[in-house]
PDB file of C-alpha atoms in Angstrom:
ATOM      1  CA  UNK A   1     -19.620 -21.873  14.326  1.00 56.00           C
ATOM      2  CA  UNK A   2     -19.417 -18.101  13.684  1.00 62.00           C
ATOM      3  CA  UNK A   3     -18.974 -15.734  10.960  1.00 60.00           C
ATOM      4  CA  UNK A   4     -15.044 -15.693  10.794  1.00 58.00           C
ATOM      5  CA  UNK A   5     -15.038 -19.323  11.198  1.00 59.00           C
ATOM      6  CA  UNK A   6     -17.311 -20.013   7.912  1.00 59.00           C
ATOM      7  CA  UNK A   7     -15.296 -17.347   5.803  1.00 59.00           C
ATOM      8  CA  UNK A   8     -12.938 -19.185   3.144  1.00 76.00           C
ATOM      9  CA  UNK A   9     -10.073 -16.562   3.035  1.00 82.00           C
ATOM     10  CA  UNK A  10      -8.804 -14.401   5.470  1.00 82.00           C
ATOM     11  CA  UNK A  11      -6.163 -11.378   5.016  1.00 83.00           C
ATOM     12  CA  UNK A  12      -4.435  -9.264   7.402  1.00 80.00           C
ATOM     13  CA  UNK A  13      -3.513  -6.237   6.020  1.00 78.00           C
ATOM     14  CA  UNK A  14      -4.778  -3.863   3.680  1.00 75.00           C
ATOM     15  CA  UNK A  15      -1.524  -2.356   2.233  1.00 74.00           C
ATOM     16  CA  UNK A  16      -1.061  -3.143  -1.658  1.00 71.00           C
ATOM     17  CA  UNK A  17      -0.259  -6.786  -1.608  1.00 77.00           C
ATOM     18  CA  UNK A  18      -3.113  -7.641   0.989  1.00 81.00           C
ATOM     19  CA  UNK A  19      -5.745  -5.357  -1.145  1.00 79.00           C
ATOM     20  CA  UNK A  20      -4.849  -6.892  -4.853  1.00 79.00           C
ATOM     21  CA  UNK A  21      -4.444 -10.128  -3.016  1.00 83.00           C
ATOM     22  CA  UNK A  22      -8.421  -9.936  -1.722  1.00 83.00           C
ATOM     23  CA  UNK A  23      -9.568  -8.510  -4.918  1.00 81.00           C
ATOM     24  CA  UNK A  24      -7.966 -11.328  -6.962  1.00 82.00           C
ATOM     25  CA  UNK A  25      -9.831 -14.211  -4.781  1.00 85.00           C
ATOM     26  CA  UNK A  26     -12.611 -12.962  -4.461  1.00 84.00           C
ATOM     27  CA  UNK A  27     -13.340 -11.290  -8.294  1.00 83.00           C
ATOM     28  CA  UNK A  28     -14.579 -15.187  -9.511  1.00 80.00           C
ATOM     29  CA  UNK A  29     -16.972 -15.339  -6.496  1.00 80.00           C
ATOM     30  CA  UNK A  30     -16.111 -18.100  -5.532  1.00 81.00           C
ATOM     31  CA  UNK A  31     -14.085 -17.236  -2.603  1.00 81.00           C
ATOM     32  CA  UNK A  32     -15.592 -15.383   0.489  1.00 85.00           C
ATOM     33  CA  UNK A  33     -12.765 -13.025   1.906  1.00 86.00           C
ATOM     34  CA  UNK A  34     -12.131 -10.643   4.981  1.00 86.00           C
ATOM     35  CA  UNK A  35      -9.793  -8.479   4.847  1.00 82.00           C
ATOM     36  CA  UNK A  36      -8.390  -6.473   7.946  1.00 82.00           C
ATOM     37  CA  UNK A  37      -6.550  -3.681   8.549  1.00 77.00           C
ATOM     38  CA  UNK A  38      -5.445  -2.188  11.870  1.00 73.00           C
ATOM     39  CA  UNK A  39      -4.628   1.490  10.384  1.00 68.00           C
ATOM     40  CA  UNK A  40      -7.081   4.003  10.430  1.00 66.00           C
ATOM     41  CA  UNK A  41      -8.506   6.443   8.137  1.00 68.00           C
ATOM     42  CA  UNK A  42      -5.736   9.170   7.349  1.00 67.00           C
ATOM     43  CA  UNK A  43      -6.087  12.608   8.863  1.00 69.00           C
ATOM     44  CA  UNK A  44      -6.621  15.584   6.131  1.00 73.00           C
ATOM     45  CA  UNK A  45      -3.372  16.856   7.383  1.00 69.00           C
ATOM     46  CA  UNK A  46      -1.754  13.869   5.914  1.00 65.00           C
ATOM     47  CA  UNK A  47      -2.530  15.285   2.452  1.00 65.00           C
ATOM     48  CA  UNK A  48      -0.870  18.605   2.694  1.00 68.00           C
ATOM     49  CA  UNK A  49       3.034  18.201   1.989  1.00 66.00           C
ATOM     50  CA  UNK A  50       3.816  21.147   4.152  1.00 69.00           C
ATOM     51  CA  UNK A  51       2.735  19.440   7.314  1.00 70.00           C
ATOM     52  CA  UNK A  52       2.712  15.758   6.634  1.00 64.00           C
ATOM     53  CA  UNK A  53       5.599  14.782   8.942  1.00 68.00           C
ATOM     54  CA  UNK A  54       3.303  16.454  11.993  1.00 70.00           C
ATOM     55  CA  UNK A  55       1.369  13.502  11.658  1.00 66.00           C
ATOM     56  CA  UNK A  56       3.541  10.694  10.419  1.00 63.00           C
ATOM     57  CA  UNK A  57       5.761  10.295  13.574  1.00 67.00           C
ATOM     58  CA  UNK A  58       2.517  10.576  15.844  1.00 67.00           C
ATOM     59  CA  UNK A  59       1.691   6.992  17.939  1.00 64.00           C
ATOM     60  CA  UNK A  60      -1.581   7.204  15.979  1.00 66.00           C
ATOM     61  CA  UNK A  61       0.096   6.526  12.753  1.00 64.00           C
ATOM     62  CA  UNK A  62       3.337   5.007  13.689  1.00 65.00           C
ATOM     63  CA  UNK A  63       3.950   1.631  15.281  1.00 64.00           C
ATOM     64  CA  UNK A  64       7.447   1.011  16.724  1.00 63.00           C
ATOM     65  CA  UNK A  65       8.424  -2.693  17.340  1.00 63.00           C
ATOM     66  CA  UNK A  66      11.383  -3.205  20.047  1.00 66.00           C
ATOM     67  CA  UNK A  67      14.330  -5.511  18.744  1.00 68.00           C
ATOM     68  CA  UNK A  68      17.484  -6.431  20.379  1.00 72.00           C
ATOM     69  CA  UNK A  69      19.980  -3.726  20.680  1.00 73.00           C
ATOM     70  CA  UNK A  70      21.831  -3.222  17.430  1.00 70.00           C
ATOM     71  CA  UNK A  71      22.901  -0.521  15.056  1.00 69.00           C
ATOM     72  CA  UNK A  72      20.690   0.607  12.556  1.00 65.00           C
ATOM     73  CA  UNK A  73      17.691  -0.881  13.428  1.00 63.00           C
ATOM     74  CA  UNK A  74      14.173   1.345  13.052  1.00 58.00           C
ATOM     75  CA  UNK A  75      11.203  -1.178  13.274  1.00 56.00           C
ATOM     76  CA  UNK A  76       8.874   1.712  12.554  1.00 55.00           C
ATOM     77  CA  UNK A  77       5.072   1.126  10.537  1.00 56.00           C
ATOM     78  CA  UNK A  78       3.045   2.664   9.009  1.00 56.00           C
ATOM     79  CA  UNK A  79      -0.363   2.666  10.771  1.00 56.00           C
ATOM     80  CA  UNK A  80      -2.421   4.676   7.938  1.00 52.00           C
ATOM     81  CA  UNK A  81      -4.453   2.611   5.830  1.00 45.00           C
ATOM     82  CA  UNK A  82      -2.655   1.035   3.037  1.00 42.00           C
ATOM     83  CA  UNK A  83       0.459   0.890   5.215  1.00 44.00           C
ATOM     84  CA  UNK A  84       3.462   1.401   3.176  1.00 44.00           C
ATOM     85  CA  UNK A  85       4.690  -0.066   0.472  1.00 49.00           C
ATOM     86  CA  UNK A  86       8.029  -0.894  -0.850  1.00 45.00           C
ATOM     87  CA  UNK A  87       9.789   1.473  -3.508  1.00 48.00           C
ATOM     88  CA  UNK A  88      12.789  -0.453  -4.314  1.00 68.00           C
ATOM     89  CA  UNK A  89      11.349  -3.667  -6.172  1.00 75.00           C
ATOM     90  CA  UNK A  90      14.902  -3.997  -7.991  1.00 80.00           C
ATOM     91  CA  UNK A  91      16.861  -4.020  -4.358  1.00 79.00           C
ATOM     92  CA  UNK A  92      14.528  -6.741  -3.444  1.00 78.00           C
ATOM     93  CA  UNK A  93      15.524  -8.792  -6.963  1.00 85.00           C
ATOM     94  CA  UNK A  94      19.165  -8.207  -5.761  1.00 87.00           C
ATOM     95  CA  UNK A  95      18.662  -8.870  -2.408  1.00 86.00           C
ATOM     96  CA  UNK A  96      16.886 -12.564  -3.203  1.00 88.00           C
ATOM     97  CA  UNK A  97      18.423 -13.547  -5.988  1.00 92.00           C
ATOM     98  CA  UNK A  98      15.359 -13.827  -8.082  1.00 91.00           C
ATOM     99  CA  UNK A  99      14.488 -11.915 -10.986  1.00 92.00           C
ATOM    100  CA  UNK A 100      10.611 -11.849 -10.881  1.00 88.00           C
ATOM    101  CA  UNK A 101      10.599  -8.936  -7.860  1.00 83.00           C
ATOM    102  CA  UNK A 102      11.981  -6.500 -10.425  1.00 85.00           C
ATOM    103  CA  UNK A 103       9.980  -4.050 -10.722  1.00 83.00           C
ATOM    104  CA  UNK A 104       9.673  -4.147 -14.712  1.00 87.00           C
ATOM    105  CA  UNK A 105       8.473  -7.422 -13.890  1.00 88.00           C
ATOM    106  CA  UNK A 106       6.095  -6.590 -10.742  1.00 84.00           C
ATOM    107  CA  UNK A 107       4.466  -3.660 -12.813  1.00 86.00           C
ATOM    108  CA  UNK A 108       2.088  -5.694 -14.377  1.00 87.00           C
ATOM    109  CA  UNK A 109       0.673  -6.699 -11.101  1.00 84.00           C
ATOM    110  CA  UNK A 110       1.116  -3.225  -9.693  1.00 83.00           C
ATOM    111  CA  UNK A 111      -1.034  -2.031 -12.769  1.00 87.00           C
ATOM    112  CA  UNK A 112      -3.684  -4.200 -11.714  1.00 86.00           C
ATOM    113  CA  UNK A 113      -4.485  -3.125  -8.235  1.00 83.00           C
ATOM    114  CA  UNK A 114      -4.186   0.663 -10.013  1.00 86.00           C
ATOM    115  CA  UNK A 115      -7.286   2.923 -11.032  1.00 88.00           C
ATOM    116  CA  UNK A 116      -5.174   5.698 -12.342  1.00 89.00           C
ATOM    117  CA  UNK A 117      -7.641   9.047 -11.917  1.00 86.00           C
ATOM    118  CA  UNK A 118      -4.682  11.449 -12.277  1.00 81.00           C
ATOM    119  CA  UNK A 119      -3.554  14.000 -14.825  1.00 79.00           C
ATOM    120  CA  UNK A 120      -0.193  12.583 -16.081  1.00 76.00           C
ATOM    121  CA  UNK A 121      -1.496   9.495 -18.243  1.00 73.00           C
ATOM    122  CA  UNK A 122       1.027   7.156 -18.743  1.00 82.00           C
ATOM    123  CA  UNK A 123       1.793   3.330 -19.385  1.00 88.00           C
ATOM    124  CA  UNK A 124       3.202   3.364 -15.952  1.00 85.00           C
ATOM    125  CA  UNK A 125      -0.611   3.513 -14.478  1.00 89.00           C
ATOM    126  CA  UNK A 126      -3.664   1.087 -14.389  1.00 91.00           C
ATOM    127  CA  UNK A 127      -6.794   2.202 -15.003  1.00 93.00           C
ATOM    128  CA  UNK A 128      -9.462  -0.544 -14.142  1.00 91.00           C
ATOM    129  CA  UNK A 129      -7.754  -1.810 -10.623  1.00 87.00           C
ATOM    130  CA  UNK A 130      -9.885  -1.593  -7.168  1.00 83.00           C
ATOM    131  CA  UNK A 131      -7.717   1.410  -5.937  1.00 82.00           C
ATOM    132  CA  UNK A 132      -8.212   4.789  -6.797  1.00 82.00           C
ATOM    133  CA  UNK A 133      -5.065   6.536  -7.400  1.00 80.00           C
ATOM    134  CA  UNK A 134      -4.441  10.456  -8.142  1.00 76.00           C
ATOM    135  CA  UNK A 135      -1.779  12.886  -8.278  1.00 68.00           C
ATOM    136  CA  UNK A 136      -1.856  15.713  -5.312  1.00 59.00           C
ATOM    137  CA  UNK A 137      -3.871  18.609  -6.060  1.00 57.00           C
ATOM    138  CA  UNK A 138      -1.393  20.977  -4.257  1.00 54.00           C
ATOM    139  CA  UNK A 139       1.647  19.222  -5.704  1.00 50.00           C
ATOM    140  CA  UNK A 140       0.369  19.035  -8.744  1.00 46.00           C
ATOM    141  CA  UNK A 141      -0.448  23.526  -8.088  1.00 48.00           C
ATOM    142  CA  UNK A 142       3.003  23.864  -6.875  1.00 47.00           C
ATOM    143  CA  UNK A 143       4.752  22.012 -10.391  1.00 47.00           C
ATOM    144  CA  UNK A 144       2.896  24.515 -12.592  1.00 50.00           C
ATOM    145  CA  UNK A 145       3.155  27.767 -10.596  1.00 47.00           C
TER     146      UNK A 145
END
């Protein structure tokens, strides 16, 4: 039996959901967790707002999936570590007819994943989670200037 066969929990994808799931499963010490991610470390240029689009449309950072021909089908997936996360939780709630997906209901769980280190404290942020989050320095300079 190899190492991959002996692991109790395998999670594919290190987006917000994968990271939170991995953290929650491993925090009691009873589970061994393997978190697999195909995304790579972000290029430093991805943190410069003026040139970020130069990198986000290249094959290194975007996966394109084939679909049947149809209008308005854009099947791209971010290939950067942590993927991309949905922003419109209320839209998910409407589509699924399930209010548990509303942002106000998801916020508690989003905060558990976040370790906010930015300059603008808020009750919208978590401070004890495993994923460090901060405001981008250049963006802050732009807003202040």
